[in-house]
Coordinates of C-alpha atoms in Angstrom, one line a residue:
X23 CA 129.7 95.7 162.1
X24 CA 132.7 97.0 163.5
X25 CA 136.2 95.7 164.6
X26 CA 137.2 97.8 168.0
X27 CA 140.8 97.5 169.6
X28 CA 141.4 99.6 172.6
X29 CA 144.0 102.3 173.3
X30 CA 145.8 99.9 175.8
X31 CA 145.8 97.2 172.8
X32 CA 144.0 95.0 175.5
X33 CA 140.7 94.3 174.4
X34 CA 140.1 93.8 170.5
X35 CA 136.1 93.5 170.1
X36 CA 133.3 93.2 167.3
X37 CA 130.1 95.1 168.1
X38 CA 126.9 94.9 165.8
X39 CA 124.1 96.6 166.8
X40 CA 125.8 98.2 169.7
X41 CA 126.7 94.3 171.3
X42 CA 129.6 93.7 171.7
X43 CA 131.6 90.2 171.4
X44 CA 134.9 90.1 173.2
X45 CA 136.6 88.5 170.4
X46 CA 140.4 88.5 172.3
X47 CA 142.6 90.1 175.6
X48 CA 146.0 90.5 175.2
X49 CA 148.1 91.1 178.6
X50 CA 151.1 93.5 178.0
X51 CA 153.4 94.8 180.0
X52 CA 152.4 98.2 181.9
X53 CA 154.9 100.2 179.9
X54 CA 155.7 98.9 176.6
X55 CA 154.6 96.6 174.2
X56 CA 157.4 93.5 173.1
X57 CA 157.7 92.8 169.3
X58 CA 157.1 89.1 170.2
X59 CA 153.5 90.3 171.2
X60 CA 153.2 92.6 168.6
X61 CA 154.0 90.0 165.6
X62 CA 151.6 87.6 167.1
X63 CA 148.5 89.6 167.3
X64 CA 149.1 90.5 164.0
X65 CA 149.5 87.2 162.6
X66 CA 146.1 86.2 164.7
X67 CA 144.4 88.8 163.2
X68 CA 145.5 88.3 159.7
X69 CA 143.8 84.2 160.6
X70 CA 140.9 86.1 161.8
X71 CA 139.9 89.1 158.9
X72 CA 138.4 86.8 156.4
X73 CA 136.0 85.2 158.9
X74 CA 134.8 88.8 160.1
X75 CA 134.9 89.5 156.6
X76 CA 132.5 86.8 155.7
X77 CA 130.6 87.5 158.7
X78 CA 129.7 91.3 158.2
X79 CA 128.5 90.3 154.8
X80 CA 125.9 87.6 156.4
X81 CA 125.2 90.3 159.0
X82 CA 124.3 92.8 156.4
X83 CA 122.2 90.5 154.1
X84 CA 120.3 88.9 157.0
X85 CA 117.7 91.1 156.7
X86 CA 116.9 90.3 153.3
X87 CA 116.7 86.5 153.6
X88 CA 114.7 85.1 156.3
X89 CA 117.3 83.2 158.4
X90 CA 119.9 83.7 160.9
X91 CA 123.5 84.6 160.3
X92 CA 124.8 81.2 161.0
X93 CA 122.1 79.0 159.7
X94 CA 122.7 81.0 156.2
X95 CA 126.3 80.8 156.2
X96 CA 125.6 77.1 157.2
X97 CA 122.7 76.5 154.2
X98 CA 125.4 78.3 151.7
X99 CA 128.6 77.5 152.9
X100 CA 128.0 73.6 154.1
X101 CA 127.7 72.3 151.1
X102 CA 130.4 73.7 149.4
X103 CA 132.6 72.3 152.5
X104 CA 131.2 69.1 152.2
X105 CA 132.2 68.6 148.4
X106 CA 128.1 68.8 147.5
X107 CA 126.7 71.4 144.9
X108 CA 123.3 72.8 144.0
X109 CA 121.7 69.6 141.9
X110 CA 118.8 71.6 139.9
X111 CA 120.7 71.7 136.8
X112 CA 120.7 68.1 137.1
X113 CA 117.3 67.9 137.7
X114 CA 116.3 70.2 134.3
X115 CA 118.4 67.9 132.3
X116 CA 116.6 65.0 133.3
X117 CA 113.2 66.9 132.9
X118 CA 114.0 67.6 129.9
X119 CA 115.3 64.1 128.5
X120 CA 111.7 62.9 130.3
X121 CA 109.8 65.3 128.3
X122 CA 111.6 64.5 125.0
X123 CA 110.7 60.7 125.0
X124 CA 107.5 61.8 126.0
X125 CA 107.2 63.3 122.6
X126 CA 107.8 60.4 120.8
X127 CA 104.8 58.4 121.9
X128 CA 100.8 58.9 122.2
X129 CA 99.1 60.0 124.6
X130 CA 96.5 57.5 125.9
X131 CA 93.3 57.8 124.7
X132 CA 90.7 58.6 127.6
X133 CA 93.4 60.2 129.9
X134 CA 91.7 62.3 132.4
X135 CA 93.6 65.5 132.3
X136 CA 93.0 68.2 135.2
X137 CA 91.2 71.4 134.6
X138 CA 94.2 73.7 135.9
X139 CA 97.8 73.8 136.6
X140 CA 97.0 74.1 140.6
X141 CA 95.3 70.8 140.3
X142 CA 97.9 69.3 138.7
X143 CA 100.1 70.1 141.6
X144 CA 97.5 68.9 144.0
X145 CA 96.6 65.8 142.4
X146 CA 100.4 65.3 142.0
X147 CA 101.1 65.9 145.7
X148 CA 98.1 63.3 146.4
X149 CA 98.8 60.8 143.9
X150 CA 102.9 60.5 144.2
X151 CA 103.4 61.1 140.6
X152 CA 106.5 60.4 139.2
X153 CA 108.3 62.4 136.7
X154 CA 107.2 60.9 133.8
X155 CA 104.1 60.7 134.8
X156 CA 103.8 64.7 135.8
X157 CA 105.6 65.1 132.3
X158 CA 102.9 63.1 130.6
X159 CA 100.0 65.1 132.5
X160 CA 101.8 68.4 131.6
X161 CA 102.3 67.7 127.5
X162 CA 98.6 66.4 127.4
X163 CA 97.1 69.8 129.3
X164 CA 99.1 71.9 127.0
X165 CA 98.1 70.4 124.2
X166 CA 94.6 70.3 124.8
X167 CA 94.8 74.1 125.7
X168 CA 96.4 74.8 122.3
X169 CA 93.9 73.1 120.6
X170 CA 91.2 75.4 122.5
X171 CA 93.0 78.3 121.5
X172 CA 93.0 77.4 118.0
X173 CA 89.5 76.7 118.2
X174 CA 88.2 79.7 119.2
X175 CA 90.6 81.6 116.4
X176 CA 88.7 79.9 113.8
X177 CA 85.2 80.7 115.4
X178 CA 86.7 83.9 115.8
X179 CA 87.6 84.5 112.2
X180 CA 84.4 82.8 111.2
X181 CA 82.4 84.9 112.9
X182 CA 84.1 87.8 111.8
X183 CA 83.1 86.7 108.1
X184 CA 79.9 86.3 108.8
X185 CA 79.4 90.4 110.0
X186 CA 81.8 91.4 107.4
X187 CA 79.3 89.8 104.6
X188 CA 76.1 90.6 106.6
X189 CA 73.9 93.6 106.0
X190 CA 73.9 95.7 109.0
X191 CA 70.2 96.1 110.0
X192 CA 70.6 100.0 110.2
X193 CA 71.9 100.4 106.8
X194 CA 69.0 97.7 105.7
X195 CA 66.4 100.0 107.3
X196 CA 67.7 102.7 105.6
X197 CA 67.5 101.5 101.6
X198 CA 64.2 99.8 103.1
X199 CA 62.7 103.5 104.2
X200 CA 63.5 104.9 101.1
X201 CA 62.5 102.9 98.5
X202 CA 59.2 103.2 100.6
X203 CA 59.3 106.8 100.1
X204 CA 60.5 106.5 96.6
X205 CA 57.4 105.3 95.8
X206 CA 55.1 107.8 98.3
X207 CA 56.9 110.8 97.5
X208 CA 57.4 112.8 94.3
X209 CA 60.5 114.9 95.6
X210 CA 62.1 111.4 96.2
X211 CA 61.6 110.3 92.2
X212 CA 62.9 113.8 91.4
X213 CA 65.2 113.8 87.7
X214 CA 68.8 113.1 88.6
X215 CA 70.1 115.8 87.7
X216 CA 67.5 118.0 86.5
X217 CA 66.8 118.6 82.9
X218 CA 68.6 121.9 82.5
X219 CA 71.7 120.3 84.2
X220 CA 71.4 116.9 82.0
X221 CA 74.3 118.2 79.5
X222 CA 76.8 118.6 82.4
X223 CA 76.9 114.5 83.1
X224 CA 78.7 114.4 79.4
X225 CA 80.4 117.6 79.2
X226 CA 84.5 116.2 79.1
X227 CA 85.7 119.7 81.1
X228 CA 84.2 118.4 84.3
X229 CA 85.6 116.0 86.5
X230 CA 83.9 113.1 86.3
X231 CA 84.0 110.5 89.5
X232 CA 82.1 106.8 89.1
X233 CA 80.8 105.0 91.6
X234 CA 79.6 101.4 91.9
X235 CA 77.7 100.1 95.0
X236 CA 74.7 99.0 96.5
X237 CA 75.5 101.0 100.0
X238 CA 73.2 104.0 100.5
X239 CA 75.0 104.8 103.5
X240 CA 78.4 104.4 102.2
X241 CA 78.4 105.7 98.7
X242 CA 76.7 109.5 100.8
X243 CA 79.9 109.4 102.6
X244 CA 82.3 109.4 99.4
X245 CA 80.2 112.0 97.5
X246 CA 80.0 113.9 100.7
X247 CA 83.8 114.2 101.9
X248 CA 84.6 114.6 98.0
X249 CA 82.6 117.5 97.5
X250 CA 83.8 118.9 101.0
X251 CA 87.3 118.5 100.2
X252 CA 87.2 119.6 96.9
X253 CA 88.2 123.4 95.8
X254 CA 86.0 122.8 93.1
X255 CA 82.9 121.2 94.4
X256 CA 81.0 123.2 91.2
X257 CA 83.3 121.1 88.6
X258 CA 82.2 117.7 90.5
X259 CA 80.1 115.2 88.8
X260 CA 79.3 112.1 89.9
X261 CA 78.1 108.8 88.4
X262 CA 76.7 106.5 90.6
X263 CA 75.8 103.2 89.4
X264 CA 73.7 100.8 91.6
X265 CA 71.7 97.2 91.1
X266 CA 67.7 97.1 90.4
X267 CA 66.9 96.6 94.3
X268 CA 69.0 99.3 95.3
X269 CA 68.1 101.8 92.9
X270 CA 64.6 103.4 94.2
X271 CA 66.6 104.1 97.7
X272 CA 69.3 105.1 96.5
X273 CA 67.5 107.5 94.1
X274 CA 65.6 109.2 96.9
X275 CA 68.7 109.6 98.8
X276 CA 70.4 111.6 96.4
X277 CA 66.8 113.9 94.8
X278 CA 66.0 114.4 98.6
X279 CA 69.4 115.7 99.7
X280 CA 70.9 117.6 97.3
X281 CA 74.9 118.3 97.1
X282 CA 74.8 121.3 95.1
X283 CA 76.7 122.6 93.5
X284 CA 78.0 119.0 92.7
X285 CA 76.0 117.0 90.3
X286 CA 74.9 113.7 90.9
X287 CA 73.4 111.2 88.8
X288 CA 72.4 107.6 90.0
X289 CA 71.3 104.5 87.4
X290 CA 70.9 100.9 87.8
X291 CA 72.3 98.3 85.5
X292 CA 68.9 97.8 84.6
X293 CA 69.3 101.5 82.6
X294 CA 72.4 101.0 80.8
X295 CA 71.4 99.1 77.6
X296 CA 75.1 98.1 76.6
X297 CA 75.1 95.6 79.6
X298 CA 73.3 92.5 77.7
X299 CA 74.5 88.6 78.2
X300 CA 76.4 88.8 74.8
X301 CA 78.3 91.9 75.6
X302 CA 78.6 90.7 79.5
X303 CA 79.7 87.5 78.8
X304 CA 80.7 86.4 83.2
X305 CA 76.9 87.4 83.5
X306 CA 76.4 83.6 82.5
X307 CA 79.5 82.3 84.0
X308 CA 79.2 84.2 88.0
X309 CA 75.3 83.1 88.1
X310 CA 75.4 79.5 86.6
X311 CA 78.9 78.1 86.9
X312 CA 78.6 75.0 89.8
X313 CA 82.0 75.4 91.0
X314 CA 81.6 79.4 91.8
X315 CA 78.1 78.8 93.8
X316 CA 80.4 76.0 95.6
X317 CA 83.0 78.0 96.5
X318 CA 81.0 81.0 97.1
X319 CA 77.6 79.5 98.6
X320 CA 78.9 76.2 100.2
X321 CA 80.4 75.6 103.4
X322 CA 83.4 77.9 104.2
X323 CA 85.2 75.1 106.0
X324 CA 84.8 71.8 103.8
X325 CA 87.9 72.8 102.1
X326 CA 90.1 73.3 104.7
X327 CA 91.8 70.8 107.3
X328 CA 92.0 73.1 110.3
X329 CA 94.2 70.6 112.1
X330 CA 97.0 72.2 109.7
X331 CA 95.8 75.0 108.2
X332 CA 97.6 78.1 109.7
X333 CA 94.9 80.7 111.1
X334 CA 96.6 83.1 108.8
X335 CA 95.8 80.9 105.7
X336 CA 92.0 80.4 107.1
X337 CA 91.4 84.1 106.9
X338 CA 93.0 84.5 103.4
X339 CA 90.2 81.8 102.1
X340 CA 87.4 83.2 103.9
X341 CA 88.0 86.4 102.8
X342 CA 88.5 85.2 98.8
X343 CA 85.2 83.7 99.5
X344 CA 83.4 87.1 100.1
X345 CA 80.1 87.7 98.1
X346 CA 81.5 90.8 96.5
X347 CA 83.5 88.7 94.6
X348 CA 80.3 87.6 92.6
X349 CA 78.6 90.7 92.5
X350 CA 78.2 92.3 88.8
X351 CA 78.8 95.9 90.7
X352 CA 82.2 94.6 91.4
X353 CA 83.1 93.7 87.8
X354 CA 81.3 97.2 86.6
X355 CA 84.8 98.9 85.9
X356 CA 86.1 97.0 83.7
X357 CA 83.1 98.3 81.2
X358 CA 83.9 101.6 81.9
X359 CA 84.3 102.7 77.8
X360 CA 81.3 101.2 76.7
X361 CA 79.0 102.4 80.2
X362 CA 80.1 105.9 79.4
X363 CA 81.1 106.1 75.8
X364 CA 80.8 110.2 75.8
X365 CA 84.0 110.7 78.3
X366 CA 87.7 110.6 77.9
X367 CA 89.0 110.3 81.5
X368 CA 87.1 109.3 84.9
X369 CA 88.3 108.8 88.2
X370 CA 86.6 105.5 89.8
X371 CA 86.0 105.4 93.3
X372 CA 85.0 102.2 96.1
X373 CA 82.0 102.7 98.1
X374 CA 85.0 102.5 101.4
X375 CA 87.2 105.3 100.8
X376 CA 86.7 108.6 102.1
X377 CA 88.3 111.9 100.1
X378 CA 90.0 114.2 103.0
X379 CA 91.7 116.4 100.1
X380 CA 91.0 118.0 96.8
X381 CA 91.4 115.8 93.9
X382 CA 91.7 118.2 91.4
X383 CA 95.2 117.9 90.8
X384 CA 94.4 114.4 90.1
X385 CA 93.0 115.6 86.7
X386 CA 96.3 117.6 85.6
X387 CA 98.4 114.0 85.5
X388 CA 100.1 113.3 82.3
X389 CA 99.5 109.2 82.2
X390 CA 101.4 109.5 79.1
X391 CA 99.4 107.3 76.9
X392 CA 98.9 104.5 79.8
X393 CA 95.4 103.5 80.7
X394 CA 95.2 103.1 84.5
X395 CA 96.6 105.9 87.1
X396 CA 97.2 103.7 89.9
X397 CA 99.4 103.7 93.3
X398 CA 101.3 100.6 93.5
X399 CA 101.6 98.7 96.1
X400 CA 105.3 97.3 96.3
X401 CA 106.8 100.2 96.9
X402 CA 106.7 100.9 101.0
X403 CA 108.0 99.0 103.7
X404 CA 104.6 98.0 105.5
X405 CA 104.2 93.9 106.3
X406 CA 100.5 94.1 104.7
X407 CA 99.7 97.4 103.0
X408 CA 102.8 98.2 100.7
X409 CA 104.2 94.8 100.0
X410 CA 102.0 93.4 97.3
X411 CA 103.5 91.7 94.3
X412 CA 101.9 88.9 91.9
X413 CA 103.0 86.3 94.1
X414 CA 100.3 87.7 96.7
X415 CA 97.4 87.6 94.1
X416 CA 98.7 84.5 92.0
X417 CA 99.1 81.0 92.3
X418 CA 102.3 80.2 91.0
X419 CA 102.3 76.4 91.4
X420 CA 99.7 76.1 88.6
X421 CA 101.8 76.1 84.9
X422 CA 100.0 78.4 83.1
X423 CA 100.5 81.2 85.7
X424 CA 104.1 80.2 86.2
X425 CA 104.4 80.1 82.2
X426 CA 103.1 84.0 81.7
X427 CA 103.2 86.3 84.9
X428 CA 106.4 87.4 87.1
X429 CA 106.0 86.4 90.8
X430 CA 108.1 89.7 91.8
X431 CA 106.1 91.9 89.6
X432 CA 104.8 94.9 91.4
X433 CA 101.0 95.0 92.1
X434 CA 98.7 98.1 92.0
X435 CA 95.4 99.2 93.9
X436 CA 92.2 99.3 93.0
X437 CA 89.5 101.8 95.2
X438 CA 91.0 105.2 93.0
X439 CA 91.8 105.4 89.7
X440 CA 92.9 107.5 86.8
X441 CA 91.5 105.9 83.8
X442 CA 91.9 107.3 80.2
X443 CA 88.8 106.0 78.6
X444 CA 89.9 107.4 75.0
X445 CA 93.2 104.9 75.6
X446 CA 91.4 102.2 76.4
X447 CA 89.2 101.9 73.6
X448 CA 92.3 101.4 71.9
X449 CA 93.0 98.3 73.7
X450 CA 91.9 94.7 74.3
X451 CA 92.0 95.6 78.2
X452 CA 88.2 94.1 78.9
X453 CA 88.7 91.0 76.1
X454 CA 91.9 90.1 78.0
X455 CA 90.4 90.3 81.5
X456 CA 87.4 88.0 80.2
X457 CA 89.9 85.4 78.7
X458 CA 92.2 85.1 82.0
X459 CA 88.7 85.0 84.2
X460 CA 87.1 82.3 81.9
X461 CA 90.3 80.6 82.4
X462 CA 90.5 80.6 86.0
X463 CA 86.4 79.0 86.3
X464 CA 88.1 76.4 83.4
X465 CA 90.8 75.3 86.1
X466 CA 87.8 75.6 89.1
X467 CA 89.7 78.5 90.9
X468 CA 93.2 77.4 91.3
X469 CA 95.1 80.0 89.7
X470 CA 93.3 82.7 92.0
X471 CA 91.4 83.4 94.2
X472 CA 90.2 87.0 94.8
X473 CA 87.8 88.6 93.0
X474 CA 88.3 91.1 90.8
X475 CA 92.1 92.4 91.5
X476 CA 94.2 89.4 89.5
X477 CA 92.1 89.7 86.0
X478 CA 92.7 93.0 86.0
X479 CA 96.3 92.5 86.9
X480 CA 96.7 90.8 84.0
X481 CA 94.6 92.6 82.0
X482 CA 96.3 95.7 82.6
X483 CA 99.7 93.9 82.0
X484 CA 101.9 97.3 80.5
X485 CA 99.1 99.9 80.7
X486 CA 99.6 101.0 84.3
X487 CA 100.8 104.6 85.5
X488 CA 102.4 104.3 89.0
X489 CA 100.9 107.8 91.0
X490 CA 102.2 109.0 94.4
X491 CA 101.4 107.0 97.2
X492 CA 99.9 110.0 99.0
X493 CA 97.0 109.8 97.3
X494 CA 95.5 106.8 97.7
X495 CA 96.5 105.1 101.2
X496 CA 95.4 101.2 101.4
X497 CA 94.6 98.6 104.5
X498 CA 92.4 100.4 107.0
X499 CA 89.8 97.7 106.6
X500 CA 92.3 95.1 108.1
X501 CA 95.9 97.2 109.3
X502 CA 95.5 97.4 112.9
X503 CA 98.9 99.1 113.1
X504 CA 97.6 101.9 111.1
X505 CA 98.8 105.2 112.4
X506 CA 96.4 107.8 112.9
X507 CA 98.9 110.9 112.1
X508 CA 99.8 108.9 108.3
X509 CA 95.6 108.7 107.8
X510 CA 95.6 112.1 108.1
X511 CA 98.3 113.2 105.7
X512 CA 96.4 110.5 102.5
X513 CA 94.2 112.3 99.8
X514 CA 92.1 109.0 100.1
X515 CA 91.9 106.6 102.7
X516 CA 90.6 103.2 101.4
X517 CA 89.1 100.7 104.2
X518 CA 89.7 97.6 102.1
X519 CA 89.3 94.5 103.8
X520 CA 86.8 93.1 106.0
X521 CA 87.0 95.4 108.9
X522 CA 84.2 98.3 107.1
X523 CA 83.9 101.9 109.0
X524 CA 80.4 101.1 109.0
X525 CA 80.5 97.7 110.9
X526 CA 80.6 97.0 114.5
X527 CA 84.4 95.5 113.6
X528 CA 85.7 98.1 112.2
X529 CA 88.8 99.7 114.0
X530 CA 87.6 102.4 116.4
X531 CA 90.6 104.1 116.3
X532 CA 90.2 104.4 111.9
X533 CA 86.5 104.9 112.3
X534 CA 86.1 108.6 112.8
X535 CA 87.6 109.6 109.5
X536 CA 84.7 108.1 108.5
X537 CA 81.5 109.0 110.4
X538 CA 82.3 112.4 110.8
X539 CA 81.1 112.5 107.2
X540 CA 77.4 110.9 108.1
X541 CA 74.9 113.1 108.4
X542 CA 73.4 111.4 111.9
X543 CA 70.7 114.6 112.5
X544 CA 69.0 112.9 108.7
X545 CA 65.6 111.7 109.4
X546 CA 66.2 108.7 107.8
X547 CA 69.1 107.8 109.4
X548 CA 68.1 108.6 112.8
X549 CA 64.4 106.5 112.0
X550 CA 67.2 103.4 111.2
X551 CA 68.8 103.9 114.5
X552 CA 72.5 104.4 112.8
X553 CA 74.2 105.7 115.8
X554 CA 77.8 106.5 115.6
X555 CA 80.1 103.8 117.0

């Protein structure tokens, strides 16, 4: 828009888009111009400039609102002019004071709700709802959709126990097939290690690795990226220790693919004739005691009141209620000094870590006269992985925990672990761990939870050796936020939790540092159908 006066100072105009609007004439003499004239067009156009001001600014914004120039500067000028102002922040107010006594009072019982907020609108259009009404409609939708939501998050965490404490039918197949050919095949029933080897398994200048599990699958992946890591793979033996079912399979796995020149040598609990009821005392109290095949067996949800139980709290109870928990190959390690009373120091491994570098060093650590080399696990700055203290294992409301542990004492991980077998003999380490664990079935679970983590806690009370936290790197069975470039960088990556490698669930983005360890070409494993994920 632009303001045109012409030479003669007859014609002052205002042309937009090339039209123009006469907006005055002044009539002047031929020759001059008076100073009466003069001081009277300006003082017109001084009454005028605002109003053209306003007007090019309509002019230039018409084309983003959807109106004329007039009926905009109408709609937003008329009714300032008329003493009236935009009402909506009246109309929130009173919304809001509708919605609040709303939440004071029930919602009737039988009140049919619609399916979706466009209904709402529609059936509030067609029925002439009022505001309290709309408001009513509107609480009672969003609370039934939060209800749904929470819902499905307990089926989803249910659910999610369920495949974490199933068997996958692959790795089933598998212990299946070679128990078969345990029993069919002489190569498969092979001497673990062979008879000329038999004096390594107890020779102390070796470095001597345990493993307890009942997962063929699994415990081939730690012996395999151990050995693979290692810049000593000829100075590797391992002890695996396995239950009576698993054993044949397990057996055959190990005499039919050899990891030379490692040294591996597999036994069930059935071989070890230390392990007896009187010198296994929990043998009695996991298998018979009522209130651990309730807690463990029963119904997962009889406990809890889901209508205010957090999700968060849900998950913690299902997972303390894994089978693990009961399983004698879980409680294996704390016999260590009488299962292998020819060694002085033993690294014990899970069946869900993986070794990505050699562990050798591991051996050269000065645990000066402590038991357990151990990374603890109050020492980072992660949410989940590295901010475990008693207070996450205990529970502090019962007196006798509050009476002897610290709720800010720092915790420690179990999965790898130096332990100094010679030091621990010199201990009551295991008579300690079987007092607190007989306590806790006295008090019918109250003081803990979780397995096999918060004995040993306590049991271990003043014999621990904090390690660097490079070598043993925790959570990548349940730390989604697990970054792929600090995975690489660990000596041992543990996937504790419920989220397994080997499981459907298990993060894809965490599961090739696993797999790339299975030997998918194996007969066996390609008979089971154990396709990488």
């Amino acid at each position: 828009m632009q303001l045109h006066v012409s030479l003669s100072m007859r014609i002052i105009s205002i042309s937009n888009n090339n039209v123009f609007i006469d907006l005055m004439k002044i009539t002047v003499a031929a020759t001059h111009i008076s100073y009466r004239t003069l001081f009277r067009t300006i003082l017109i156009l001084a009454f005028f400039l605002p109003f053209i001001f306003i007007l090019t600014a309509l002019f230039t914004l018409e084309g983003v609102d959807k109106c004329s120039s007039f009926d905009c500067l109408g709609r937003r000028l008329g009714p300032r002019l008329l003493g009236r102002v935009d009402d909506s922040g009246r109309l929130v107010r009173e919304l809001h004071k509708t919605l609040n006594q709303l939440n004071r009072e029930a919602i009737p019982d039988g009140l049919k709700l619609p399916d979706s907020f466009s209904q709402l609108v529609s059936e509030m259009n067609n029925n002439q709802y009022d505001a309290k009404t709309f408001a009513l409609m509107l609480r009672a939708m969003v609370e039934k959709f939060e209800r749904e939501i929470r819902e499905s998050k307990f089926s989803e965490l249910m659910n999610k126990h369920f495949a974490a404490s199933s068997i996958p039918r692959g790795i089933h197949c598998l212990s299946l097939r070679l128990t078969n050919e345990y029993s069919s095949n002489a190569h498969a029933r092979r001497q673990l290690p062979t008879p000329e080897l038999l004096p390594v398994v107890s020779n102390k200048s070796y470095h001597h690795f345990i493993l307890s599990t009942d997962n063929i699958l699994a415990a081939s992946v730690v012996v395999t990226s151990a050995i693979e890591s290692s810049l000593q793979p000829d100075k590797i033996v391992f002890h695996i220790i396995t239950d009576k079912k698993t054993y044949a399979g397990m057996h055959a796995w190990f005499a039919l693919n050899l990891v030379s020149p490692a040294i591996v040598e597999v036994k069930g609990v059935h071989q070890f004739d230390w392990l007896t009821r009187e010198n296994v005392p929990l043998l009695d109290d996991v298998e018979n005691h009522k209130h651990i095949k309730n807690f463990y067996h029963g119904s997962h949800i009889a406990e809890a009141n889901l209508s205010v139980t957090t999700t968060r709290k849900f998950a913690f109870m299902l997972q303390a209620r894994s089978p693990k928990y009961i399983s004698l190959l879980n409680h294996l390690r704390i016999y260590l000094p009488e299962l292998f009373p020819d060694l002085d120091k033993v690294i014990f491994l899970d069946d869900d870590v993986v070794i990505q570098k050699d562990l050798s060093p591991l051996w050269e650590i000065d645990l000066h006269g402590k038991v357990n080399g151990a990374v603890e696990t109050c020492r980072g700055e992660g949410e989940w992985v590295m901010s475990k203290r008693f207070k996450n294992y205990f529970n502090f409301s019962h007196p006798i925990i509050a009476k002897h542990l610290d709720p800010k004492e720092c915790a420690w991980g179990y999965g790898m672990n130096i332990f100094d077998l010679r030091a621990w003999r010199k201990t009551n380490i295991t008579e300690t761990y079987h007092y607190w664990f007989k306590e806790n079935l006295m008090s019918n679970l109250t003081m803990w939870k979780l397995g096999t983590l918060p004995p040993s806690l306590i049991a271990f009370k003043g014999h621990i050796h904090p390690i660097d936290s490079s070598w043993h790197m925790l959570g990548l069975g349940y730390q989604r936020k697990t970054k792929v470039e600090d995975v690489k960088k660990a000596a041992v990556i543990h996937y504790n939790g419920q989220l397994k490698p080997w499981l459907p669930i298990g993060f894809d983005h965490l599961r090739p540092f696993w797999t790339k360890y299975v030997n998918y070409s194996n007969d066996f494993v390609r008979n089971c159908h154990i396709l990488e994920l």
